[in-house]
Coordinates of C-alpha atoms in Angstrom, one line a residue:
Chain A
M1283 CA 17.2 5.9 64.1
A1284 CA 19.7 8.7 64.6
T1285 CA 20.9 6.9 67.7
L1286 CA 22.6 4.4 65.4
S1287 CA 25.2 7.0 64.6
I1288 CA 28.1 6.5 66.8
S1289 CA 28.8 9.9 68.4
L1290 CA 32.3 10.0 69.8
P1291 CA 33.5 12.7 72.1
K1292 CA 34.9 15.6 70.2
R1293 CA 38.6 15.0 71.0
W1294 CA 38.3 11.4 69.7
Q1295 CA 36.7 12.3 66.5
S1296 CA 39.8 13.4 64.6
A1297 CA 41.6 10.4 66.0
S1298 CA 39.0 8.1 64.6
V1299 CA 39.4 9.7 61.2
W1300 CA 43.2 9.1 61.3
A1301 CA 42.5 5.5 62.4
L1302 CA 40.3 5.1 59.3
Y1303 CA 43.2 6.3 57.1
T1304 CA 45.5 3.8 58.8
V1305 CA 43.1 0.9 58.6
G1306 CA 42.2 1.8 55.1
L1307 CA 45.8 1.6 53.9
L1308 CA 46.6 -1.6 55.7
P1309 CA 45.2 -4.0 52.9
A1310 CA 47.6 -2.3 50.4
A1311 CA 50.6 -2.4 52.7
W1312 CA 50.0 -6.1 53.7
T1313 CA 49.5 -7.2 50.1
F1314 CA 52.6 -5.3 49.0
Y1315 CA 54.5 -7.2 51.7
L1316 CA 53.1 -10.5 50.5
G1317 CA 54.1 -9.7 46.9
A1318 CA 57.6 -8.5 47.8
T1319 CA 58.3 -11.7 49.7
D1320 CA 56.9 -13.9 46.9
Q1321 CA 53.8 -15.1 48.7
L1322 CA 51.2 -13.8 46.2
G1323 CA 50.9 -16.8 43.9
A1324 CA 51.9 -17.4 40.4
D1325 CA 51.2 -13.9 39.0
P1326 CA 52.0 -11.5 41.9
V1327 CA 52.0 -8.3 39.8
K1328 CA 48.6 -9.0 38.3
T1329 CA 47.2 -10.1 41.6
F1330 CA 48.4 -6.9 43.3
E1331 CA 47.1 -4.7 40.5
L1332 CA 43.6 -6.3 40.6
F1333 CA 43.6 -6.2 44.4
L1334 CA 44.2 -2.4 44.4
G1335 CA 41.6 -1.9 41.7
L1336 CA 39.0 -3.8 43.7
W1337 CA 39.7 -1.8 46.8
T1338 CA 39.4 1.4 44.8
I1339 CA 35.9 0.3 43.9
R1340 CA 35.1 -0.7 47.5
F1341 CA 36.2 2.7 48.9
L1342 CA 34.3 4.5 46.1
I1343 CA 31.1 2.6 47.1
L1344 CA 31.6 3.5 50.8
T1345 CA 32.2 7.2 49.9
L1346 CA 29.1 7.4 47.8
A1347 CA 27.1 5.5 50.5
V1348 CA 27.6 8.1 53.2
S1349 CA 24.8 10.4 52.1
P1350 CA 22.2 7.7 51.3
A1351 CA 23.0 6.0 54.7
R1352 CA 22.2 9.3 56.4
D1353 CA 19.1 10.0 54.4
L1354 CA 17.6 6.6 54.5
L1355 CA 18.9 5.1 57.8
G1356 CA 19.8 8.1 59.8
W1357 CA 23.4 6.9 60.1
N1358 CA 25.7 9.9 60.2
Y1359 CA 29.2 9.1 59.0
L1360 CA 29.7 12.4 57.2
R1361 CA 32.9 13.2 59.1
Y1362 CA 34.5 10.1 57.5
R1363 CA 33.5 10.9 53.9
R1364 CA 36.6 12.9 53.1
A1365 CA 38.9 10.1 54.4
L1366 CA 36.9 7.5 52.3
G1367 CA 37.1 9.7 49.2
L1368 CA 40.8 10.3 49.6
L1369 CA 41.4 6.5 50.2
T1370 CA 39.6 5.9 46.9
F1371 CA 42.0 8.3 45.3
Y1372 CA 45.1 6.7 46.9
Y1373 CA 44.0 3.2 45.8
A1374 CA 43.3 4.4 42.3
L1375 CA 46.7 6.0 42.2
M1376 CA 48.5 2.9 43.5
H1377 CA 46.5 0.7 41.0
F1378 CA 47.8 2.9 38.2
T1379 CA 51.3 3.0 39.5
V1380 CA 51.5 -0.8 39.7
Y1381 CA 50.1 -1.0 36.1
M1382 CA 52.7 1.5 35.0
V1383 CA 55.8 0.4 36.9
L1384 CA 55.4 -3.3 37.7
D1385 CA 53.1 -4.5 34.9
Q1386 CA 54.2 -2.5 31.9
A1387 CA 57.7 -2.0 33.4
L1388 CA 57.6 1.8 32.7
D1389 CA 57.2 1.3 29.0
I1390 CA 55.6 4.7 28.5
S1391 CA 54.9 4.3 24.8
M1392 CA 53.0 1.1 25.6
V1393 CA 51.0 2.8 28.3
V1394 CA 50.2 5.8 26.1
S1395 CA 49.1 3.6 23.2
D1396 CA 47.0 1.5 25.6
V1397 CA 45.3 4.6 26.9
L1398 CA 44.6 6.0 23.5
K1399 CA 43.6 2.8 21.8
R1400 CA 41.6 0.9 24.4
P1401 CA 38.3 2.1 25.9
F1402 CA 38.9 -0.3 28.8
I1403 CA 42.0 1.6 29.8
M1404 CA 40.5 4.9 28.8
F1405 CA 37.6 4.7 31.3
G1406 CA 40.1 3.8 34.0
M1407 CA 42.3 6.7 33.2
A1408 CA 39.4 9.1 33.0
G1409 CA 38.2 8.0 36.4
L1410 CA 41.6 8.6 37.9
A1411 CA 42.0 12.0 36.1
F1412 CA 38.6 13.2 37.5
L1413 CA 39.7 12.1 41.0
V1414 CA 42.7 14.4 41.0
P1415 CA 40.8 17.8 41.3
L1416 CA 38.5 16.2 44.0
A1417 CA 41.5 15.0 46.0
L1418 CA 43.2 18.4 45.6
T1419 CA 40.2 20.2 47.0
S1420 CA 39.5 17.8 49.8
N1421 CA 40.4 20.3 52.5
N1422 CA 38.7 23.0 54.6
L1423 CA 40.4 25.8 52.8
S1424 CA 39.1 24.7 49.4
I1425 CA 35.6 24.3 50.8
R1426 CA 35.7 27.9 52.1
R1427 CA 37.3 29.4 49.0
L1428 CA 35.2 27.6 46.5
G1429 CA 31.9 27.9 48.4
P1430 CA 29.0 26.6 46.2
H1431 CA 31.4 25.8 43.4
W1432 CA 32.9 23.1 45.7
V1433 CA 29.6 21.2 45.8
R1434 CA 29.3 21.4 42.1
L1435 CA 32.9 20.3 41.5
H1436 CA 32.5 17.4 43.8
R1437 CA 29.6 16.0 41.8
L1438 CA 32.3 14.8 39.5
V1439 CA 32.5 11.8 41.8
Y1440 CA 29.4 10.4 40.0
I1441 CA 31.3 10.6 36.7
V1442 CA 34.2 8.8 38.5
A1443 CA 31.7 6.2 39.7
A1444 CA 30.4 5.6 36.1
A1445 CA 33.9 5.4 34.6
G1446 CA 35.0 3.1 37.4
A1447 CA 32.0 0.8 36.9
V1448 CA 32.7 0.5 33.1
H1449 CA 36.4 0.0 33.6
F1450 CA 35.7 -2.8 36.2
A1451 CA 33.1 -4.4 33.9
L1452 CA 35.5 -4.5 31.0
S1453 CA 38.4 -6.0 32.9
T1454 CA 37.5 -9.6 32.7
K1455 CA 36.4 -12.1 29.9
V1456 CA 33.0 -12.6 31.6
L1457 CA 31.3 -10.7 34.3
G1458 CA 31.6 -12.6 37.5
L1459 CA 29.1 -12.7 40.4
E1460 CA 31.2 -10.6 42.8
Q1461 CA 31.9 -8.1 40.0
S1462 CA 28.1 -7.9 39.2
V1463 CA 27.4 -7.1 42.9
Y1464 CA 29.9 -4.2 43.0
I1465 CA 28.7 -2.8 39.7
S1466 CA 25.1 -3.0 40.7
L1467 CA 25.9 -1.1 43.9
L1468 CA 27.6 1.7 41.9
I1469 CA 24.6 2.0 39.6
L1470 CA 22.2 2.1 42.5
L1471 CA 24.2 4.9 44.2
I1472 CA 24.3 6.9 41.0
L1473 CA 20.6 6.4 40.5
Y1474 CA 19.9 7.4 44.1
R1475 CA 21.8 10.6 43.7
S1476 CA 19.7 11.5 40.6
Y1477 CA 16.6 10.7 42.5
R1478 CA 17.5 12.7 45.6
P1479 CA 16.6 16.2 44.4
I1480 CA 13.2 14.9 43.2
A1481 CA 12.5 13.3 46.6
R1482 CA 13.5 16.5 48.4
S1483 CA 11.4 18.7 46.3
L1484 CA 8.4 16.4 46.9
K1485 CA 9.1 16.6 50.6
A1486 CA 9.4 20.4 50.5
R1487 CA 6.1 20.6 48.7
N1488 CA 4.4 18.5 51.3
G1489 CA 5.6 21.0 53.8
R1490 CA 7.0 18.6 56.3
G1491 CA 10.3 16.9 56.5
R1492 CA 11.3 13.7 58.2
Q1493 CA 11.8 15.7 61.4
G1494 CA 10.1 18.9 62.3
Q1495 CA 13.2 20.9 62.9
Q1496 CA 14.3 20.5 59.3
T1497 CA 12.3 23.5 58.5
A1498 CA 15.0 25.5 60.3
I1499 CA 16.7 25.8 56.9
Q1500 CA 14.3 26.1 54.0
P1501 CA 15.6 26.4 50.5
A1502 CA 14.5 29.9 50.2
S1503 CA 16.7 30.9 53.2
C1504 CA 19.8 31.1 51.1
R1505 CA 19.9 34.8 51.7
L1506 CA 23.0 35.8 53.7
K1507 CA 21.1 37.3 56.6
R1508 CA 19.3 34.1 57.3
I1509 CA 22.5 32.1 57.0
V1510 CA 24.3 34.4 59.4
S1511 CA 21.6 34.1 61.9
I1512 CA 21.6 30.3 61.7
A1513 CA 25.4 30.3 61.9
K1514 CA 25.3 32.6 65.0
S1515 CA 22.8 30.4 66.8
A1516 CA 24.8 27.3 65.9
T1517 CA 28.0 28.8 67.1
Q1518 CA 26.3 29.9 70.4
C1519 CA 24.9 26.4 70.8
R1520 CA 28.3 25.0 70.2
S1521 CA 30.1 27.1 72.7
K1522 CA 27.5 26.6 75.4
H1523 CA 26.7 22.9 74.9
P1524 CA 28.2 19.7 73.5
A1525 CA 27.6 18.7 69.9
Q1526 CA 24.1 17.2 70.5
S1527 CA 22.7 20.7 71.2
I1528 CA 23.5 21.8 67.7
S1529 CA 21.7 18.8 66.3
T1530 CA 18.5 20.0 68.0
L1531 CA 18.8 23.1 65.8
N1532 CA 19.0 21.0 62.7
P1533 CA 20.4 17.6 62.4
R1534 CA 21.4 17.9 58.8
V1535 CA 23.3 21.1 59.2
S1536 CA 25.0 20.1 62.4
D1537 CA 26.8 17.2 60.7
T1538 CA 28.5 19.7 58.6
F1539 CA 29.6 21.7 61.6
A1540 CA 31.5 18.8 63.0
G1541 CA 34.8 20.1 61.6
A1542 CA 34.0 23.7 61.7
A1543 CA 35.6 25.5 64.7
T1544 CA 35.0 29.2 64.2
F1545 CA 32.0 31.3 63.4
K1546 CA 33.6 32.2 60.0
E1547 CA 33.8 28.5 59.1
V1548 CA 30.2 27.9 60.1
V1549 CA 29.0 30.7 57.9
S1550 CA 30.9 29.3 54.9
V1551 CA 29.7 25.8 55.5
C1552 CA 26.1 27.1 56.0
S1553 CA 26.2 29.0 52.7
V1554 CA 27.4 25.8 50.9
V1555 CA 24.6 23.7 52.5
A1556 CA 21.9 26.3 51.9
C1557 CA 22.9 26.8 48.3
R1558 CA 23.0 23.0 47.8
R1559 CA 19.5 22.8 49.1
R1560 CA 18.3 25.6 46.9
R1561 CA 19.7 23.9 43.9
A1562 CA 18.3 20.6 44.9
Q1563 CA 14.9 22.1 44.8
Chain B
A967 CA 48.5 -37.8 40.3
A968 CA 50.1 -41.1 39.3
A969 CA 53.5 -41.4 37.7
L970 CA 53.6 -42.0 33.9
S971 CA 56.2 -43.8 31.9
V972 CA 57.0 -41.4 29.0
I973 CA 59.4 -41.2 26.1
D974 CA 61.2 -38.0 24.9
S975 CA 59.9 -36.1 21.9
R976 CA 61.7 -33.9 19.5
Y977 CA 58.9 -31.4 20.0
T978 CA 60.4 -29.7 23.0
V979 CA 61.4 -26.1 23.5
G980 CA 64.6 -25.3 25.3
E981 CA 63.1 -22.6 27.6
K982 CA 63.0 -22.7 31.4
V983 CA 59.8 -24.6 32.4
T984 CA 57.2 -23.0 34.7
P985 CA 57.3 -24.4 38.2
L986 CA 54.8 -27.2 38.8
K987 CA 53.2 -25.2 41.7
D988 CA 52.3 -22.4 39.3
V989 CA 51.1 -24.7 36.6
T990 CA 48.7 -26.4 39.1
T991 CA 47.5 -23.3 41.0
Y992 CA 47.0 -20.7 38.3
N993 CA 44.3 -22.0 36.0
N994 CA 41.4 -20.9 33.9
F995 CA 38.8 -23.6 34.2
Y996 CA 35.5 -21.9 34.6
E997 CA 33.6 -25.1 35.3
F998 CA 35.2 -24.8 38.8
G999 CA 35.0 -21.0 39.2
L1000 CA 36.3 -17.7 37.7
D1001 CA 39.2 -17.0 40.0
K1002 CA 42.6 -18.4 38.9
G1003 CA 42.9 -20.2 42.2
D1004 CA 39.3 -21.7 42.1
P1005 CA 40.2 -24.8 39.9
A1006 CA 42.9 -26.0 42.3
R1007 CA 40.8 -25.1 45.4
L1008 CA 37.3 -26.4 44.2
S1009 CA 38.1 -29.5 42.1
G1010 CA 38.6 -31.9 44.9
D1011 CA 35.3 -33.7 44.4
F1012 CA 35.9 -34.3 40.7
K1013 CA 36.3 -38.0 39.7
P1014 CA 38.5 -38.2 36.6
L1015 CA 38.5 -42.1 36.5
P1016 CA 37.0 -44.2 35.0
W1017 CA 36.6 -42.1 31.9
T1018 CA 35.6 -42.7 28.3
V1019 CA 35.7 -40.5 25.3
K1020 CA 33.1 -41.0 22.6
V1021 CA 34.4 -40.4 19.0
D1022 CA 31.6 -40.1 16.4
G1023 CA 30.4 -38.2 13.4
M1024 CA 32.0 -38.6 9.9
V1025 CA 34.2 -41.6 10.7
N1026 CA 34.4 -45.2 9.5
K1027 CA 34.9 -46.6 13.0
P1028 CA 33.1 -44.6 15.7
G1029 CA 33.6 -45.8 19.2
T1030 CA 33.8 -45.1 22.9
F1031 CA 37.3 -45.4 24.2
D1032 CA 38.5 -45.9 27.7
V1033 CA 41.2 -43.3 28.6
E1034 CA 43.4 -45.8 30.5
A1035 CA 43.3 -48.2 27.6
L1036 CA 44.3 -45.4 25.2
M1037 CA 47.2 -44.5 27.5
K1038 CA 48.5 -48.1 27.2
E1039 CA 47.8 -48.3 23.4
F1040 CA 49.7 -45.1 22.5
P1041 CA 53.3 -44.3 23.6
I1042 CA 53.1 -41.3 26.0
E1043 CA 55.5 -38.6 24.9
S1044 CA 57.0 -35.8 27.0
R1045 CA 56.8 -32.5 25.1
T1046 CA 57.7 -29.1 26.5
Y1047 CA 55.5 -26.5 24.9
R1048 CA 55.1 -22.8 25.3
M1049 CA 51.5 -22.0 26.3
R1050 CA 50.1 -18.5 25.7
C1051 CA 46.8 -17.4 27.3
V1052 CA 44.6 -14.9 25.5
E1053 CA 44.8 -12.8 28.7
A1054 CA 48.5 -12.0 27.8
W1055 CA 50.3 -14.3 30.2
S1056 CA 52.3 -17.4 29.3
M1057 CA 53.9 -20.5 30.7
V1058 CA 56.3 -23.3 29.5
I1059 CA 54.8 -26.7 30.3
P1060 CA 56.2 -30.2 30.1
W1061 CA 53.1 -32.0 28.9
D1062 CA 52.7 -35.8 28.6
G1063 CA 50.4 -37.2 25.9
F1064 CA 49.9 -38.6 22.4
P1065 CA 49.2 -36.9 19.2
L1066 CA 45.4 -36.4 18.4
A1067 CA 46.3 -37.8 15.0
S1068 CA 46.9 -41.2 16.5
L1069 CA 43.3 -41.4 17.8
L1070 CA 41.9 -39.9 14.6
N1071 CA 43.7 -42.5 12.5
K1072 CA 42.2 -45.2 14.7
V1073 CA 38.6 -44.1 13.9
E1074 CA 39.3 -43.4 10.2
P1075 CA 37.7 -40.0 9.3
L1076 CA 35.6 -40.0 6.1
G1077 CA 36.8 -37.9 3.1
S1078 CA 33.9 -35.6 3.7
A1079 CA 35.0 -34.7 7.2
K1080 CA 36.5 -31.2 7.4
Y1081 CA 36.5 -30.3 11.1
V1082 CA 36.8 -31.8 14.6
A1083 CA 34.5 -30.7 17.4
F1084 CA 35.2 -31.3 21.1
E1085 CA 33.1 -31.2 24.2
T1086 CA 33.9 -31.0 28.0
V1087 CA 32.0 -33.0 30.6
V1088 CA 29.0 -31.5 32.4
R1089 CA 28.9 -32.5 36.1
P1090 CA 27.3 -29.7 38.2
D1091 CA 27.5 -31.9 41.3
Q1092 CA 31.3 -32.1 40.9
M1093 CA 32.0 -28.8 39.2
P1094 CA 30.8 -25.8 41.3
G1095 CA 31.1 -23.4 38.4
Q1096 CA 28.3 -25.3 36.6
K1097 CA 26.0 -25.1 39.6
G1098 CA 23.7 -22.4 41.0
I1099 CA 22.0 -19.3 39.6
F1100 CA 25.1 -17.6 38.3
Q1101 CA 26.7 -19.5 35.4
S1102 CA 29.6 -17.8 33.6
L1103 CA 29.3 -19.7 30.3
D1104 CA 26.9 -22.0 28.4
W1105 CA 27.8 -25.6 29.2
P1106 CA 29.2 -27.8 27.9
Y1107 CA 32.3 -26.0 26.9
V1108 CA 32.9 -26.7 23.2
E1109 CA 35.9 -26.2 20.9
G1110 CA 36.8 -27.0 17.4
L1111 CA 39.7 -27.4 15.0
R1112 CA 40.0 -27.8 11.2
L1113 CA 40.9 -31.4 10.4
D1114 CA 44.4 -30.5 9.1
E1115 CA 45.1 -28.6 12.4
A1116 CA 43.8 -31.6 14.3
R1117 CA 46.1 -34.0 12.4
H1118 CA 49.1 -31.7 12.8
P1119 CA 51.9 -33.6 14.7
L1120 CA 52.1 -30.8 17.3
T1121 CA 48.4 -31.2 18.3
L1122 CA 48.5 -33.2 21.5
L1123 CA 46.0 -35.0 23.6
A1124 CA 47.6 -34.5 27.0
V1125 CA 47.0 -37.0 29.9
G1126 CA 49.7 -35.7 32.2
L1127 CA 52.3 -33.0 32.9
Y1128 CA 55.7 -33.2 34.7
G1129 CA 55.6 -37.0 34.3
E1130 CA 52.4 -37.5 36.3
T1131 CA 48.8 -37.9 35.3
L1132 CA 46.8 -34.6 35.0
Q1133 CA 45.4 -33.0 38.2
N1134 CA 41.8 -32.1 38.1
Q1135 CA 42.5 -28.4 37.7
N1136 CA 44.5 -29.0 34.6
G1137 CA 41.8 -30.9 32.8
A1138 CA 42.0 -34.5 34.0
P1139 CA 42.0 -37.1 32.7
I1140 CA 42.4 -36.0 29.1
R1141 CA 42.7 -32.6 27.4
L1142 CA 43.7 -30.9 24.2
V1143 CA 47.0 -28.9 23.7
V1144 CA 47.4 -26.8 20.6
P1145 CA 50.6 -24.9 21.3
W1146 CA 50.3 -22.3 18.5
K1147 CA 46.8 -21.2 19.6
Y1148 CA 45.6 -19.3 22.6
G1149 CA 45.1 -21.4 25.7
F1150 CA 41.3 -21.5 25.6
K1151 CA 41.5 -23.7 22.5
G1152 CA 43.0 -26.4 24.8
I1153 CA 39.6 -27.9 25.9
K1154 CA 39.8 -29.8 29.2
S1155 CA 38.2 -33.0 30.5
I1156 CA 37.0 -34.1 27.0
V1157 CA 34.1 -36.5 26.8
R1158 CA 33.2 -36.3 23.1
I1159 CA 35.0 -35.8 19.8
T1160 CA 32.9 -35.4 16.6
L1161 CA 34.1 -35.3 13.0
T1162 CA 32.0 -32.9 10.9
D1163 CA 31.9 -31.0 7.6
K1164 CA 30.7 -27.7 9.3
E1165 CA 32.9 -25.3 11.2
P1166 CA 32.1 -26.2 14.8
K1167 CA 31.1 -23.6 17.4
N1168 CA 33.6 -22.7 20.1
T1169 CA 32.5 -21.4 23.5
W1170 CA 34.4 -18.1 23.5
Q1171 CA 33.4 -17.2 20.0
V1172 CA 29.8 -17.8 20.9
T1173 CA 30.1 -15.8 24.1
N1174 CA 31.8 -12.8 22.4
P1175 CA 32.3 -13.0 18.6
Q1176 CA 33.9 -9.5 18.4
E1177 CA 36.7 -10.6 20.7
Y1178 CA 37.3 -14.3 20.0
G1179 CA 37.4 -16.1 16.7
F1180 CA 37.4 -19.7 15.6
Y1181 CA 41.1 -19.9 14.8
A1182 CA 42.6 -18.1 17.9
N1183 CA 46.1 -18.4 16.5
V1184 CA 48.6 -16.6 18.7
N1185 CA 49.3 -13.3 16.9
P1186 CA 51.1 -10.3 18.3
E1187 CA 49.8 -8.2 15.3
V1188 CA 46.1 -8.7 16.2
D1189 CA 45.2 -7.2 19.5
H1190 CA 42.4 -8.3 21.7
P1191 CA 40.0 -5.3 21.6
R1192 CA 40.6 -4.6 25.3
W1193 CA 44.4 -5.3 25.5
S1194 CA 47.5 -5.6 23.5
Q1195 CA 48.8 -9.1 22.4
A1196 CA 52.3 -7.8 21.5
T1197 CA 53.9 -8.9 24.8
E1198 CA 53.2 -11.5 27.5
R1199 CA 53.9 -11.9 31.2
R1200 CA 55.8 -15.1 31.8
I1201 CA 54.4 -16.7 34.9
G1202 CA 56.7 -17.7 37.7
E1203 CA 59.7 -16.2 36.2
S1204 CA 60.7 -13.1 38.1
G1205 CA 58.3 -12.5 40.9
F1206 CA 57.1 -9.1 42.0
F1207 CA 59.9 -6.8 40.7
G1208 CA 61.9 -7.0 37.5
A1209 CA 60.4 -7.2 34.1
S1210 CA 58.9 -10.6 33.1
R1211 CA 57.5 -9.3 29.8
H1212 CA 58.4 -11.2 26.7
P1213 CA 57.6 -10.3 23.1
T1214 CA 54.8 -12.6 21.8
L1215 CA 55.9 -14.6 18.8
P1216 CA 53.7 -15.3 15.7
F1217 CA 52.0 -18.6 16.2
N1218 CA 53.6 -18.6 19.6
G1219 CA 57.0 -19.4 18.1
Y1220 CA 55.7 -22.4 16.1
A1221 CA 55.4 -20.5 12.7
D1222 CA 58.0 -22.8 11.0
E1223 CA 55.8 -25.8 11.7
V1224 CA 52.3 -24.4 11.2
A1225 CA 52.3 -21.1 9.2
S1226 CA 51.8 -23.0 5.9
L1227 CA 48.4 -24.2 7.2
Y1228 CA 47.1 -20.7 6.8
S1229 CA 48.8 -19.6 3.6
G1230 CA 46.5 -17.3 1.6
M1231 CA 44.3 -16.5 4.6
D1232 CA 43.8 -13.0 6.1
L1233 CA 44.6 -13.7 9.7
R1234 CA 43.2 -10.3 10.8
K1235 CA 39.8 -11.5 9.6
S1236 CA 40.2 -15.1 10.6
F1237 CA 41.5 -14.3 14.1

């Protein structure tokens, strides 16, 4: 199953992430062009506003789907998760900007009273507000600095997902079919995340993971010594062999190493992963 | 759409009319789909003619009337009305039609009749929104007016717009237009009109009674629970940039004509 993951040569990996940002922003750019040249129908502002909102939901779903896709299907797209998450934030921000500037014509008092009075708008604003700290800490430096706190902080994405789902559901007079599909996907992804720790602890109790090597990191191995030894061997593997050698050490951990270049970085990522696993148990 | 011969009416507002293209491509007609573009895109199979409207209930002379015959019997007036949707957008539309009162006079309502109920056609084979597992509303779409509202000279049975018969997406061949109420009161493709002494159900009130009432008079003071009704976006007016927000007027600007119908009523409760 793991072969379904497309593994690109190292030097193409960061190019592929940048390509994702470019492709991800194309729908917004193209629709903005259509709107600015009066090709967006009778109500261009509303159409653009709803379009950006819908793509926010789409990128949110893709971001949340990265982990389940790896757990259940063995597809490893972890290196794209940051880009997907940031695209979610950019679309949410553009959605809000269009509402504020083009729809409400910068009538701040109207926007404030809308936010305070209407749960529909309130849920949307809450979702955007919670996305801000996540976007600000979506960089390697923050991961290193925050350590295990980073993992905890980024669980806010599930609050964002819930707020987004409610906001989306309240946006129309009746719930349409397409809308129901998106909302169901969000609910499933939230439920999956709540179920994952249970599944993992069951697995740990049974004493065998999906693949034998997974025992390389056991939850109890959160102690620094153990982390350092894993990190050392991982770094050695990395310097001697291409990426797939690391994956023989532990496929789950090696995903996380994709962006980590130095021994120091590997240690910090390791501590995050190990602590996450301990908490999961 | 076929050309109509129409006469001018004094019931015409002097505002810039919404382009025909926008009036015929931006529609709420859930029988054809939820998207604003669905009615124009998916109503090609709909057969609006021949068509009859059954008028029954508390009347002296019930009957089933051929729409083309009614269009010959009553003079078709051109009336430009403001139209305000409950979703906070608006248009200015040159309708062609005859007063509902003309038809009601013909059937002679009984003294006991207090309300008028309306019903839209159900044709799943011609209306994709009525077909399949997912159905947005309970069909048929129903609406209602108080008898004095129904007899008000502004209340129009429209058979055309811009001097041509109605296109399918606008409610061909015959629809209701009540300009001081939210657009959803303007029931489309009417097959039945029933005089009754009980307040009739209307589809949106049944679907969500907290958000939609029987009266649905345009009122900037009473917000929809999820959005403000204080202002409206005028469709087709200024495009992508530049404000196209207008203040919403009480009774959609028809207060002088209709406010007296509701004297003594609490319009926050009877919304």
